Short mmCIF file of C-alpha atoms and ligand atoms in Angstrom, two decimals:
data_model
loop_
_atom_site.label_atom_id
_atom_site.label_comp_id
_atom_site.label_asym_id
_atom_site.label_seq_id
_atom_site.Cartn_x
_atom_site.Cartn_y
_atom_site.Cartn_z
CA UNK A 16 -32.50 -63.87 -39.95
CA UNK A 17 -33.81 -63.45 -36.50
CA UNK A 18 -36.84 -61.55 -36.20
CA UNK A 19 -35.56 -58.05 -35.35
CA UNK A 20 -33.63 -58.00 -38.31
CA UNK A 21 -36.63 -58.94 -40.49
CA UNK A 22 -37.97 -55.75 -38.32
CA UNK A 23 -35.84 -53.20 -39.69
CA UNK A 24 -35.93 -54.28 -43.26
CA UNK A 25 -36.34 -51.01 -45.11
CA UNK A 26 -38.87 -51.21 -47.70
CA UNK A 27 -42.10 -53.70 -48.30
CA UNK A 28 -42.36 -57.19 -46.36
CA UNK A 29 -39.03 -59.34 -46.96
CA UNK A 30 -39.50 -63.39 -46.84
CA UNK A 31 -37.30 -65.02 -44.41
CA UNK A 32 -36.61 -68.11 -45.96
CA UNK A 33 -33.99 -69.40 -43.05
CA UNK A 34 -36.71 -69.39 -41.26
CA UNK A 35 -38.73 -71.57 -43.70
CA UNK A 36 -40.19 -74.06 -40.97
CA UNK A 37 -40.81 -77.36 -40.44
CA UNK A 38 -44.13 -75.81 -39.17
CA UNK A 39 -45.77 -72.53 -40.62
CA UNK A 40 -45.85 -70.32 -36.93
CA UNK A 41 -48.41 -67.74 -37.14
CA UNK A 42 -48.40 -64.31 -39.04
CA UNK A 43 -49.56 -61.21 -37.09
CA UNK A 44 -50.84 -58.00 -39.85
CA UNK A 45 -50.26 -55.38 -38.17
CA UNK A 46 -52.66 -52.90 -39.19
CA UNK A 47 -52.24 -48.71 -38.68
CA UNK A 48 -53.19 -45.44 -40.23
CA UNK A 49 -49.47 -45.36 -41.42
CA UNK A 50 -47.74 -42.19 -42.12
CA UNK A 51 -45.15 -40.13 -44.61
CA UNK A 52 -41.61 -41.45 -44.46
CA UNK A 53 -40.12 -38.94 -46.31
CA UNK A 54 -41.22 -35.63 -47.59
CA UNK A 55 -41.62 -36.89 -51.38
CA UNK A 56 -44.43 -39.25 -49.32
CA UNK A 57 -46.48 -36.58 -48.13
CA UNK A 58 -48.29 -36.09 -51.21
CA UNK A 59 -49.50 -39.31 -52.08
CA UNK A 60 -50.21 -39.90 -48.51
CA UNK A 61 -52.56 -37.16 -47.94
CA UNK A 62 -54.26 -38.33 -51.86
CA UNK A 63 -55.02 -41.89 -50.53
CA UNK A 64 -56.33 -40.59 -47.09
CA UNK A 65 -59.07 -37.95 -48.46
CA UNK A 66 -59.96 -40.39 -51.07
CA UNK A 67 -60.38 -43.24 -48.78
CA UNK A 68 -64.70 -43.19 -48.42
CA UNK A 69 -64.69 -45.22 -45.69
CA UNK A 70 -62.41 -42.49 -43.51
CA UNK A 71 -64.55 -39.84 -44.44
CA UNK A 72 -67.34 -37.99 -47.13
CA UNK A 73 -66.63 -35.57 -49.54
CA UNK A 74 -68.84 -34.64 -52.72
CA UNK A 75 -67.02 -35.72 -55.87
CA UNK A 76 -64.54 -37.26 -53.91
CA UNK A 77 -62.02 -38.31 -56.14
CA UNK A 78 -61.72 -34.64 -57.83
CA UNK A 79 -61.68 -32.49 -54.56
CA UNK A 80 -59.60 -34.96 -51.98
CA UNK A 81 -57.12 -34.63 -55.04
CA UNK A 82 -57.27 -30.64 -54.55
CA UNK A 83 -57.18 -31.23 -50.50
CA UNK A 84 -54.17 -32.91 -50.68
CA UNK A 85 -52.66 -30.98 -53.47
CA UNK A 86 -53.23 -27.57 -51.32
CA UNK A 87 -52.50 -28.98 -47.90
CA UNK A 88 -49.41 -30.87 -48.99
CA UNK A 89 -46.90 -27.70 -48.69
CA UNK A 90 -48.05 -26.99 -45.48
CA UNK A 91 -48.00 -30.72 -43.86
CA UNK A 92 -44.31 -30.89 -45.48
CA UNK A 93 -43.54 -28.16 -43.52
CA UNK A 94 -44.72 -29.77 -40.60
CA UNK A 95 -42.85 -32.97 -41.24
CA UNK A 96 -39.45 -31.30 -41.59
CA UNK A 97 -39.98 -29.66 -38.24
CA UNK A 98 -39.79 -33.05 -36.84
CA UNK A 99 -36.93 -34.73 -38.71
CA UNK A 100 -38.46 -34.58 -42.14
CA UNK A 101 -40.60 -37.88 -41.72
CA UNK A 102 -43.13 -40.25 -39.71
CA UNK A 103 -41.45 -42.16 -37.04
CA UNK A 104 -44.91 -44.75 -37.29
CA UNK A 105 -43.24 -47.51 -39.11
CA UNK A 106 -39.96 -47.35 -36.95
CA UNK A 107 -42.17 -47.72 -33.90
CA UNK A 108 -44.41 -50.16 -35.45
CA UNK A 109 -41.36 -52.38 -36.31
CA UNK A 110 -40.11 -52.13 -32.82
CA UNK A 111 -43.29 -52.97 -31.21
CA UNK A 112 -43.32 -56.15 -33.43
CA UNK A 113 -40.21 -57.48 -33.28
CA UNK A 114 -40.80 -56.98 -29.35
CA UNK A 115 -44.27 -58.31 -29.36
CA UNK A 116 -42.62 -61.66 -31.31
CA UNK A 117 -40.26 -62.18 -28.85
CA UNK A 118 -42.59 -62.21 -25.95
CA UNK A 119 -45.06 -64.40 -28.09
CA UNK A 120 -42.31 -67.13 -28.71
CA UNK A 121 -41.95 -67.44 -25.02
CA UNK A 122 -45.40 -67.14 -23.75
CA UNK A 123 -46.99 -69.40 -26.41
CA UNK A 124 -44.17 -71.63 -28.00
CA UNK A 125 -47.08 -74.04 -29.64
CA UNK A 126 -48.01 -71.36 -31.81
CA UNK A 127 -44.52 -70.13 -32.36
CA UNK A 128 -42.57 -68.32 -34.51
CA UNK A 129 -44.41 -65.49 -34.36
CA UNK A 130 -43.69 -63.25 -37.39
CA UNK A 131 -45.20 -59.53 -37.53
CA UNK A 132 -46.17 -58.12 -41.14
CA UNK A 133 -46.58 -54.17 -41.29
CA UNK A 134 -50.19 -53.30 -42.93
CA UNK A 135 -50.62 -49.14 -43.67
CA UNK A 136 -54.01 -47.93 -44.75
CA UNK A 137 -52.38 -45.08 -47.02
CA UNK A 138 -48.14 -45.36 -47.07
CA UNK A 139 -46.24 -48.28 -47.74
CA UNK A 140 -45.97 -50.75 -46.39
CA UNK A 141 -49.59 -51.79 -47.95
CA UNK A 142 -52.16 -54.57 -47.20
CA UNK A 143 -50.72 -56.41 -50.45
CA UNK A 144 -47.27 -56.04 -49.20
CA UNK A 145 -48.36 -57.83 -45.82
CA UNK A 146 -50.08 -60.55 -48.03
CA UNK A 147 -47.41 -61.23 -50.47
CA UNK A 148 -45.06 -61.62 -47.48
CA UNK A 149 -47.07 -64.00 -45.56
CA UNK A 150 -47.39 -66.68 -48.67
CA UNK A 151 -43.63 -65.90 -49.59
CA UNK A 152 -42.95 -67.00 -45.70
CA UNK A 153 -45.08 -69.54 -45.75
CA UNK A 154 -47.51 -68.45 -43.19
CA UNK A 155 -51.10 -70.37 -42.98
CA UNK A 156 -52.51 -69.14 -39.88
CA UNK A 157 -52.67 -65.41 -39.77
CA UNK A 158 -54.29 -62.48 -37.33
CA UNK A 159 -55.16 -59.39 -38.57
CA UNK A 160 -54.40 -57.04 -35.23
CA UNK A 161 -55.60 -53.78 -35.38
CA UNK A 162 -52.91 -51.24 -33.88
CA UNK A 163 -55.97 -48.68 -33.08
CA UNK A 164 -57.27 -49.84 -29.51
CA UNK A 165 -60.38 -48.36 -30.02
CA UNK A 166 -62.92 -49.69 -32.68
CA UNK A 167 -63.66 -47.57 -35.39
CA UNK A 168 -64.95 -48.06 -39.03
CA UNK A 169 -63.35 -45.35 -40.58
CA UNK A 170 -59.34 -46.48 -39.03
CA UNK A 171 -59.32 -50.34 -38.09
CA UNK A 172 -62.66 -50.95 -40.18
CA UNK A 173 -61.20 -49.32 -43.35
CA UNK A 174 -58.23 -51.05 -42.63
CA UNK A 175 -59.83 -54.89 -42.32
CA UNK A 176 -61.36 -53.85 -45.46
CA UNK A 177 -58.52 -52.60 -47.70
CA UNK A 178 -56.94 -56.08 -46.14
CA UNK A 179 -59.67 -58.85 -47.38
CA UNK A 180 -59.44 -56.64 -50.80
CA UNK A 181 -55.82 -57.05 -50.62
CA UNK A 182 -56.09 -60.71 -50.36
CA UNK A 183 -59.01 -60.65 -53.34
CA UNK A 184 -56.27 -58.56 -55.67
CA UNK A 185 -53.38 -61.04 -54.89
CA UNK A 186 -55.82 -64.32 -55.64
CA UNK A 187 -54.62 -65.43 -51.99
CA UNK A 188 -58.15 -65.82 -50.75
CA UNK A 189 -57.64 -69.39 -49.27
CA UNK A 190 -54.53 -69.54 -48.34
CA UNK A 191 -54.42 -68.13 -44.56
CA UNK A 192 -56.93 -69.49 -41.78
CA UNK A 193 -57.86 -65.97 -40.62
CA UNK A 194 -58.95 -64.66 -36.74
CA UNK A 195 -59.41 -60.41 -36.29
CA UNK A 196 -58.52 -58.43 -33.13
CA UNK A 197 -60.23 -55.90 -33.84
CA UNK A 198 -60.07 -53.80 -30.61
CA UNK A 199 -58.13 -54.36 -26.93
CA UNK A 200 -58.63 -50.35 -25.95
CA UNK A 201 -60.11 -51.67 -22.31
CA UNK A 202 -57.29 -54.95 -22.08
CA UNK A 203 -55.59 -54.69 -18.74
CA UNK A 204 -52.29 -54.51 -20.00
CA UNK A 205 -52.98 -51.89 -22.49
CA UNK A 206 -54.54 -49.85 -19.52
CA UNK A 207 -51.68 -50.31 -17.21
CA UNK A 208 -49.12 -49.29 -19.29
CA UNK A 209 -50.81 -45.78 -20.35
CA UNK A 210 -51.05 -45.67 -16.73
CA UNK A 211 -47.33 -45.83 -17.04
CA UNK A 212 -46.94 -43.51 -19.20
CA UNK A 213 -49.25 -41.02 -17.00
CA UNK A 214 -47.17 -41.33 -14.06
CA UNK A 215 -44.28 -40.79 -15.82
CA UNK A 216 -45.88 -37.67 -16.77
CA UNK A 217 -46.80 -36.13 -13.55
CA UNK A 218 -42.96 -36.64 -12.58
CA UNK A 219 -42.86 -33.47 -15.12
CA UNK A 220 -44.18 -31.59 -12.66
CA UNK A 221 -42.78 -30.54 -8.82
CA UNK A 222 -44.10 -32.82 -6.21
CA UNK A 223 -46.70 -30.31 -4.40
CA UNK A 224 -48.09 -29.56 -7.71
CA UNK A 225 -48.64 -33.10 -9.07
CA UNK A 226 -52.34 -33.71 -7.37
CA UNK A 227 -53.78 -30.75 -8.91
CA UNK A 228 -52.42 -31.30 -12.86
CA UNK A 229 -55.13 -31.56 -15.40
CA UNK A 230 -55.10 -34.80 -17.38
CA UNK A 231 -56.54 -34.15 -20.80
CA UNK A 232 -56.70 -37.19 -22.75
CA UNK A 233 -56.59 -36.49 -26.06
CA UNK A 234 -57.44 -38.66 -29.13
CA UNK A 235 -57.57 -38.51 -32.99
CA UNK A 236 -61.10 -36.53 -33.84
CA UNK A 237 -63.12 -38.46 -36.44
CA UNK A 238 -65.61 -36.54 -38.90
CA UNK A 239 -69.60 -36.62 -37.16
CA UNK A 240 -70.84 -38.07 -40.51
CA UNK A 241 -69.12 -41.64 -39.26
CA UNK A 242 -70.14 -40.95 -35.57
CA UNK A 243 -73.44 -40.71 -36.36
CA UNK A 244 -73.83 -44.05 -38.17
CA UNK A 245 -73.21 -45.01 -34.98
CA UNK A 246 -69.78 -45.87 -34.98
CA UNK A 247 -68.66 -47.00 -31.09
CA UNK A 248 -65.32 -44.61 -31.17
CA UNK A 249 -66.44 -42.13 -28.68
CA UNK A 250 -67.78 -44.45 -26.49
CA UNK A 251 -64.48 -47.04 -26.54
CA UNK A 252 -62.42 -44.20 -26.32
CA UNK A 253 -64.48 -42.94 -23.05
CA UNK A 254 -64.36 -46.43 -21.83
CA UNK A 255 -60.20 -46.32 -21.91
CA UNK A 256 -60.51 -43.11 -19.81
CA UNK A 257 -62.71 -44.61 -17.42
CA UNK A 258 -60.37 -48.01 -17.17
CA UNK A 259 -56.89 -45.78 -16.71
CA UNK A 260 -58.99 -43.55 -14.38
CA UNK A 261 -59.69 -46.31 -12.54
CA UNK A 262 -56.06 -48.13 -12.75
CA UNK A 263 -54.38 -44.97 -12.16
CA UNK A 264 -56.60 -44.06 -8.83
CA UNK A 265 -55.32 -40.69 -8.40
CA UNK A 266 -56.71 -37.12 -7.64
CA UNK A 267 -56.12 -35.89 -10.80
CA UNK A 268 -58.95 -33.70 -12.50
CA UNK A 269 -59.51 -35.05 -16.07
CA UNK A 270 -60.95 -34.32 -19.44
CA UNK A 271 -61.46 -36.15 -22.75
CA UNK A 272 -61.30 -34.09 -26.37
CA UNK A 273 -60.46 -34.56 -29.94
CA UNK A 274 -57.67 -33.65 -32.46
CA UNK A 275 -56.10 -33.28 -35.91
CA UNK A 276 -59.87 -32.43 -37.94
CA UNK A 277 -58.72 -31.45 -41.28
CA UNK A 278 -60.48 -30.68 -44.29
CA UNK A 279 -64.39 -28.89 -44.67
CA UNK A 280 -66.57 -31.42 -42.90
CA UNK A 281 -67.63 -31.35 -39.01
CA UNK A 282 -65.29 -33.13 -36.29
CA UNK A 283 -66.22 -35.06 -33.23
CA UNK A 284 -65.20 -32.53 -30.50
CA UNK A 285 -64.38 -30.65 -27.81
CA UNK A 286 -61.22 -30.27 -29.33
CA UNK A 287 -58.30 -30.33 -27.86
CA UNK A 288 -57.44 -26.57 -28.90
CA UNK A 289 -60.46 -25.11 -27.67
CA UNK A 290 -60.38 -26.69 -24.27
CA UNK A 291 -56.67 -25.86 -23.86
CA UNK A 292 -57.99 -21.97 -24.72
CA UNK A 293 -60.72 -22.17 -22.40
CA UNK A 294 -58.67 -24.36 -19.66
CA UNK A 295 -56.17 -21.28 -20.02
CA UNK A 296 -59.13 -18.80 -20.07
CA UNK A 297 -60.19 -20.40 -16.33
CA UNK A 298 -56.43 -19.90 -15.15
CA UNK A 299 -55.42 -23.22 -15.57
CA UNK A 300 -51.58 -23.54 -15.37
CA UNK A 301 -50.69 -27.31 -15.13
CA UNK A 302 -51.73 -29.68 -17.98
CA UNK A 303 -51.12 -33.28 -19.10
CA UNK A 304 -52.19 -34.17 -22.42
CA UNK A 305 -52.42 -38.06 -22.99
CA UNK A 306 -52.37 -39.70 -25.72
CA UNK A 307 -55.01 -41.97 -25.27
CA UNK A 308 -56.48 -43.97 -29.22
CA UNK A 309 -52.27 -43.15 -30.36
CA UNK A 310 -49.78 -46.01 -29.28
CA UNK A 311 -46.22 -43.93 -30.66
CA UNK A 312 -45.05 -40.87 -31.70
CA UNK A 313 -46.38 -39.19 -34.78
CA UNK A 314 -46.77 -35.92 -36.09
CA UNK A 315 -50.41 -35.86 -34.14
CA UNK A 316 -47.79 -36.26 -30.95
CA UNK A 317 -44.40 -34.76 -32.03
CA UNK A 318 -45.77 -31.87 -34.12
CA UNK A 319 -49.42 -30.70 -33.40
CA UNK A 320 -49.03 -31.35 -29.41
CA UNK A 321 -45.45 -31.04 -28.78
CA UNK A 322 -45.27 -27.65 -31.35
CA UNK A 323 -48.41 -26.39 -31.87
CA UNK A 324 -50.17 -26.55 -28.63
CA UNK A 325 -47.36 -25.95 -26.13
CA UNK A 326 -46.98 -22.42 -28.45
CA UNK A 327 -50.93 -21.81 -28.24
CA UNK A 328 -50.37 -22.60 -24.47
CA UNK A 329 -47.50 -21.00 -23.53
CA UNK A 330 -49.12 -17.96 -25.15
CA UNK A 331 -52.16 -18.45 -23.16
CA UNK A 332 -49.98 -17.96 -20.09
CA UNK A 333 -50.27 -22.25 -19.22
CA UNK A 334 -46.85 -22.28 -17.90
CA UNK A 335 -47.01 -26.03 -16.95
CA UNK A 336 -48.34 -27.35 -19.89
CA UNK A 337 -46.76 -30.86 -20.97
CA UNK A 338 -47.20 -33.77 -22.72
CA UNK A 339 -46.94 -37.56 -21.10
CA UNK A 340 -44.61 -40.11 -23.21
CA UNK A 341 -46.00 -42.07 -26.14
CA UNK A 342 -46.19 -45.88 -25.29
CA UNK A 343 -43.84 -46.37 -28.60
CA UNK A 344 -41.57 -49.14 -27.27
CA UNK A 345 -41.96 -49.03 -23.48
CA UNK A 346 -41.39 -52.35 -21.91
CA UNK A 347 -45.13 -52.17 -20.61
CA UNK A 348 -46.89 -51.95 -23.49
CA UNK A 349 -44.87 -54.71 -25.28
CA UNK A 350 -45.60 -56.95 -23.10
CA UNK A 351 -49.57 -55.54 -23.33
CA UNK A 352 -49.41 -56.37 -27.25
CA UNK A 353 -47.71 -59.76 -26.58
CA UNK A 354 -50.92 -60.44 -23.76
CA UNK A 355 -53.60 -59.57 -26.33
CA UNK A 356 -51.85 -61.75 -29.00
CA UNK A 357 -51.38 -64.79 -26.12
CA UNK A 358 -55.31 -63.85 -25.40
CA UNK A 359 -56.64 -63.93 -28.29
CA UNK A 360 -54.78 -67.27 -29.49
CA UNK A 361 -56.02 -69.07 -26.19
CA UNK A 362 -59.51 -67.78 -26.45
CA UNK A 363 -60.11 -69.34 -30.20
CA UNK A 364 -62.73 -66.69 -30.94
CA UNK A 365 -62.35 -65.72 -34.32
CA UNK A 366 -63.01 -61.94 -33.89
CA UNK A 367 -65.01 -59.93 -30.75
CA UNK A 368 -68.56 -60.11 -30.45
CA UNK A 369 -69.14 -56.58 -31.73
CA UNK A 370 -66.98 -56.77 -34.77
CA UNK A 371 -70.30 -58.45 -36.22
CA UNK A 372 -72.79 -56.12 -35.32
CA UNK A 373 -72.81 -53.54 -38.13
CA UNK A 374 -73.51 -49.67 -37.04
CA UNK A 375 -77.19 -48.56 -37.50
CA UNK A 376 -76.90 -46.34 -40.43
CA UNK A 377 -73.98 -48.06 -42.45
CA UNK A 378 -74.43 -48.25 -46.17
CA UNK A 379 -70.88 -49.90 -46.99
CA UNK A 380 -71.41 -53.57 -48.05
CA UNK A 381 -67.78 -53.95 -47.54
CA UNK A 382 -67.97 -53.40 -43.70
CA UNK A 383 -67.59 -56.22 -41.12
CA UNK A 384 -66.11 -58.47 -43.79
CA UNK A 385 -64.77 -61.75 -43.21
CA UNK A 386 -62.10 -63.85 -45.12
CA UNK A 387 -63.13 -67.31 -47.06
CA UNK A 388 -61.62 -68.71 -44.02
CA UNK A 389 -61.48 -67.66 -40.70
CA UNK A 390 -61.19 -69.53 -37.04
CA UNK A 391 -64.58 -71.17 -35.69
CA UNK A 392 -65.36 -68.80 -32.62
CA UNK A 393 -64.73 -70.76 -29.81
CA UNK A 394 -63.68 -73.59 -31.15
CA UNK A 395 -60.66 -72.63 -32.99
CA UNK A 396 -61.63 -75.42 -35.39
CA UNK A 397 -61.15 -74.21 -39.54
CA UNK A 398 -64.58 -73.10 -41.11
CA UNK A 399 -65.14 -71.27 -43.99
CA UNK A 400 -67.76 -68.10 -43.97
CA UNK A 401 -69.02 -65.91 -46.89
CA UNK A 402 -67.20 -62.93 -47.56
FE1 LIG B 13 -69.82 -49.04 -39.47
FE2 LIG B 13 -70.30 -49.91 -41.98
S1 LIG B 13 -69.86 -47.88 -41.33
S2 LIG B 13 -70.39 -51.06 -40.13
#
């Protein structure tokens, strides 16, 4: 089975014995929000997310995230047949790996095969399904890759977590040697290829116009109750701006807001619906919304930016009002995930420097975890570290 095929395989993880090695390769969890498949998913999706603690706070939790997602499930259906009846996150996801593999057998054949394992936080498939798969292959060394570029604790931090519990529930505590990328949302290829994706853009719009559209980078909103822990979201996200700013080195005007807050807690803002009212308010015709902390279509993209916003703009009289393309499976950005991967196996460090430095006001014991075994930093040499 090459690895493509082991890609597309429809349901959890799938062993590949053929490729049962003489040596193990290395197994790359990669970990992501995840999202509805079908509509029968939408449910139990929306359950797991407004239960999950470490996304966000509610008082007696378990009861009223059940009622959330009970009352908002109707309308987020809705929303998901509008746009083919289903998340297009794991297709994408699968895509990027198998791609991502292929560059990673060429550019670092000592640590080949390279074999990708799909990790979502609240759809399958889960952390244990990513787990199981690994032993079943055969894996021993294994990275844990966030698909977020931008740290948070409530997406890649929730995600690392639900992943060393994972390992905990299956009893398969010792069996990988563990390293984390936990973030990459300043790497150069990263940067370069939403740079890309920007330029492609602006060839939306006629040439005399192009100088003068608004670029409104827009990422997923997080509640304030995490921000003010002092998560480092806002300021990694700012700090991807500032790099494809930079890379880009164009006239542009720009802006940075916030999306998709749901449920009766305060958002990190501006968000991106007010600013596109009060952008239209100031006359503003021409406007580029980037998706800058999202790396492939989802219903954040397809639905609430492509549907929802281009209505509230085109209402608003913003005649020029589009969206640049999601990274998804662009050439570029492969090549960016293979890099990080390459990177991070030549560096030896087992995670970044800030993955250990916990945010001011956190309260989770879980946070900043480590596996029983994880990769010296540095070094690369095996060690084993406390959970
Ligand atoms: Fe950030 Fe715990 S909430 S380290």
């Amino acid at each position: 089975m090459t690895i493509r095929e082991h890609a597309v395989m429809p349901h959890k993880q799938q062993s590949s014995p053929q490729h049962m090695p003489t040596r193990s390769g290395t197994g790359i969890v990669m970990l992501n929000l995840g999202g509805p498949e079908t509509l029968a998913d939408v449910e139990p999706f929306l359950l797991r997310l407004f239960v999950d603690r470490e996304l966000l706070r509610l008082p007696w939790q378990d009861v009223l995230g059940r009622v959330i997602a009970k009352r908002r499930a109707p309308r987020v259906r809705d929303l998901y047949a509008a746009i083919g009846g289903g998340s297009p996150i794991l297709r994408w996801t699968r895509e990027q790996g198998a791609g991502m593999c292929e560059r990673l057998d060429a550019l670092s054949p000592e640590t080949a095969p390279h074999r990708f394992y799909v990790s979502f936080r609240y759809v399958a498939p889960f952390a244990d399904d990513a787990v199981l798969a690994m032993k079943a292959d055969g894996i021993q060394r294994a990275i844990a890759f966030t698909q977020y570029p931008q740290w948070s604790c409530a997406t890649t931090g929730s995600s690392l977590n639900e992943l060393w519990r994972a390992l905990r529930r299956q009893q398969l505590d010792d069996v990988f040697e563990w390293s984390i990328i936990d973030r990459w949302g300043e790497h150069d290829g990263f940067v370069r290829a939403v740079a890309g994706a920007v330029r492609e853009g602006l060839q939306l719009y006629a040439p005399h116009e192009r100088d003068d559209v608004l670029l409104l980078y827009s990422a997923h909103s997080l509640p304030l109750s995490v921000i003010d822990r002092g998560d480092a979201y806002p300021a990694e996200v700012a700090a991807t701006v500032s790099r494809v700013t930079t890379a880009l080195a164009l006239p542009n005007p720009h802006l940075l807001c916030y999306q998709s807050d749901v449920g009766p807690v305060r958002w990190l803002g501006a968000s991106t619906e007010s600013v596109i009212r009060n952008l239209a308010a100031q006359g503003r015709k021409n406007v580029l919304v980037v998706p800058i902390a999202f790396t492939s279509d989802h219903i954040e993209t397809l639905s609430e930016i492509d549907i929802e916003y281009a209505h509230l703009a085109q209402s608003l009289g913003m005649s020029g009002f589009r969206r640049a393309p999601s990274l998804n499976a662009r050439p570029d950005f492969l090549d960016a995930l293979a890099d990080i991967v390459g990177d991070h196996l030549q560096d030896g460090m087992a995670y970044s420097r800030q993955y250990s430095t916990r945010c001011p006001g956190c309260s989770n014991s879980a946070c900043r975890g480590v596996p029983s075994r994880v990769r010296c930093a540095r070094t690369g040499d095996r060690q084993t570290m406390g959970s």
